[in-house]
């Protein structure tokens, strides 16, 4: 069994910052890509940022220069530092990881349950 648990969401004023964390736990052999997605009310889920096991990153154009994704491999944890937040960043943020479980073959896609980020004055 593998679980992804997000934390760090909340209410912040425009221009403010938040840091999201997502810790993976369970029978983990290795973790490939880790990433953050978000889904605003009435919209489809979209990629925010992704980081490979070697540290290469990719960002949605809408967050480039404002958000930074990082990971601590020893802790099976991925972070999303969000600066200069805008009202349009309001969404549920979901952690995603491709994980090889102990004794398993190949990576499987896992999702967290999400953490809500609200940007409002």
Tab-separated table of C-alpha atoms in Angstrom:
chain	number	residue	atom	x	y	z
A	1	UNK	CA	0.000	0.000	0.000
A	2	UNK	CA	1.208	3.465	-0.894
A	3	UNK	CA	-0.176	6.768	0.344
A	4	UNK	CA	0.483	10.337	-0.702
A	5	UNK	CA	-0.448	12.958	1.873
A	6	UNK	CA	-0.445	16.656	1.044
A	7	UNK	CA	-0.206	19.527	3.507
A	8	UNK	CA	0.307	23.276	3.510
A	9	UNK	CA	-2.794	24.595	1.802
A	10	UNK	CA	-4.870	27.436	3.154
A	11	UNK	CA	-6.106	30.972	2.644
A	12	UNK	CA	-3.623	33.615	1.501
A	13	UNK	CA	-3.899	37.155	0.199
A	14	UNK	CA	-2.924	38.022	-3.374
A	15	UNK	CA	0.831	38.436	-3.597
A	16	UNK	CA	1.397	36.077	-0.705
A	17	UNK	CA	3.211	32.758	-0.506
A	18	UNK	CA	2.468	29.187	0.494
A	19	UNK	CA	4.532	26.027	0.576
A	20	UNK	CA	2.876	22.702	-0.157
A	21	UNK	CA	4.367	19.383	0.895
A	22	UNK	CA	3.531	15.846	-0.156
A	23	UNK	CA	4.972	12.806	1.570
A	24	UNK	CA	4.790	9.336	0.088
A	25	UNK	CA	4.721	6.372	2.447
A	26	UNK	CA	4.256	2.628	2.314
A	27	UNK	CA	6.002	-0.210	0.525
A	28	UNK	CA	8.068	2.006	-1.768
A	29	UNK	CA	10.996	0.658	-3.767
A	30	UNK	CA	11.606	3.737	-5.871
A	31	UNK	CA	9.886	6.912	-7.048
A	32	UNK	CA	10.182	8.246	-10.556
A	33	UNK	CA	8.460	11.518	-11.445
A	34	UNK	CA	6.671	13.535	-8.765
A	35	UNK	CA	4.390	16.415	-9.541
A	36	UNK	CA	1.647	18.795	-8.598
A	37	UNK	CA	-1.658	19.234	-10.398
A	38	UNK	CA	-4.551	21.542	-9.617
A	39	UNK	CA	-8.237	21.686	-10.298
A	40	UNK	CA	-10.274	24.853	-9.975
A	41	UNK	CA	-14.069	24.719	-9.590
A	42	UNK	CA	-15.694	23.922	-12.926
A	43	UNK	CA	-12.376	23.256	-14.642
A	44	UNK	CA	-10.382	20.181	-15.569
A	45	UNK	CA	-7.318	19.101	-13.623
A	46	UNK	CA	-4.115	20.623	-15.007
A	47	UNK	CA	-0.412	20.070	-14.544
A	48	UNK	CA	1.307	22.695	-12.401
A	49	UNK	CA	4.837	21.345	-12.108
A	50	UNK	CA	6.735	18.096	-12.360
A	51	UNK	CA	10.158	16.938	-11.201
A	52	UNK	CA	12.055	13.829	-12.251
A	53	UNK	CA	14.092	11.594	-9.974
A	54	UNK	CA	17.234	13.351	-11.192
A	55	UNK	CA	15.810	16.807	-10.481
A	56	UNK	CA	14.769	18.035	-13.909
A	57	UNK	CA	11.705	20.240	-13.723
A	58	UNK	CA	8.899	21.431	-15.948
A	59	UNK	CA	6.249	24.061	-15.221
A	60	UNK	CA	2.959	25.247	-16.600
A	61	UNK	CA	3.408	28.594	-18.336
A	62	UNK	CA	0.967	30.187	-15.896
A	63	UNK	CA	3.227	29.528	-12.894
A	64	UNK	CA	6.722	29.909	-14.372
A	65	UNK	CA	8.822	32.324	-12.351
A	66	UNK	CA	6.420	32.183	-9.384
A	67	UNK	CA	6.334	28.517	-8.327
A	68	UNK	CA	9.256	26.214	-7.559
A	69	UNK	CA	9.036	22.436	-7.279
A	70	UNK	CA	11.644	20.467	-5.354
A	71	UNK	CA	11.994	17.052	-3.770
A	72	UNK	CA	13.776	15.343	-0.916
A	73	UNK	CA	14.409	11.833	-2.155
A	74	UNK	CA	15.516	10.545	1.244
A	75	UNK	CA	12.145	11.619	2.651
A	76	UNK	CA	10.045	10.576	-0.380
A	77	UNK	CA	8.689	14.110	-0.306
A	78	UNK	CA	7.932	16.714	-2.951
A	79	UNK	CA	7.411	20.407	-2.290
A	80	UNK	CA	5.805	23.291	-4.141
A	81	UNK	CA	6.867	26.779	-3.143
A	82	UNK	CA	4.262	29.210	-4.417
A	83	UNK	CA	5.084	32.923	-4.476
A	84	UNK	CA	3.267	35.972	-5.848
A	85	UNK	CA	-0.007	34.113	-5.633
A	86	UNK	CA	-2.941	35.308	-7.698
A	87	UNK	CA	-6.687	34.727	-7.274
A	88	UNK	CA	-6.569	32.523	-10.371
A	89	UNK	CA	-4.269	30.145	-8.495
A	90	UNK	CA	-7.209	29.196	-6.285
A	91	UNK	CA	-7.760	25.462	-6.652
A	92	UNK	CA	-7.432	22.069	-5.043
A	93	UNK	CA	-3.811	20.997	-5.440
A	94	UNK	CA	-3.057	17.309	-5.901
A	95	UNK	CA	0.220	15.487	-5.504
A	96	UNK	CA	1.113	12.800	-8.045
A	97	UNK	CA	3.930	10.277	-8.121
A	98	UNK	CA	4.999	7.338	-10.249
A	99	UNK	CA	6.082	4.691	-7.759
A	100	UNK	CA	7.552	1.233	-7.956
A	101	UNK	CA	6.367	-0.720	-4.941
A	102	UNK	CA	8.546	-3.253	-3.197
A	103	UNK	CA	8.335	-6.500	-5.123
A	104	UNK	CA	6.501	-4.798	-7.955
A	105	UNK	CA	7.321	-4.504	-11.626
A	106	UNK	CA	7.103	-1.092	-13.253
A	107	UNK	CA	5.866	2.215	-11.945
A	108	UNK	CA	2.262	2.946	-11.037
A	109	UNK	CA	0.530	6.295	-10.805
A	110	UNK	CA	-0.550	7.430	-7.322
A	111	UNK	CA	-2.526	10.493	-6.233
A	112	UNK	CA	-3.008	12.339	-2.998
A	113	UNK	CA	-6.430	13.484	-1.827
A	114	UNK	CA	-5.652	17.145	-2.403
A	115	UNK	CA	-5.168	20.311	-0.406
A	116	UNK	CA	-7.148	23.486	-0.982
A	117	UNK	CA	-5.419	26.763	-1.813
A	118	UNK	CA	-7.535	29.908	-1.741
A	119	UNK	CA	-6.088	33.239	-2.835
A	120	UNK	CA	-8.380	36.069	-1.820
A	121	UNK	CA	-8.345	39.412	-0.079
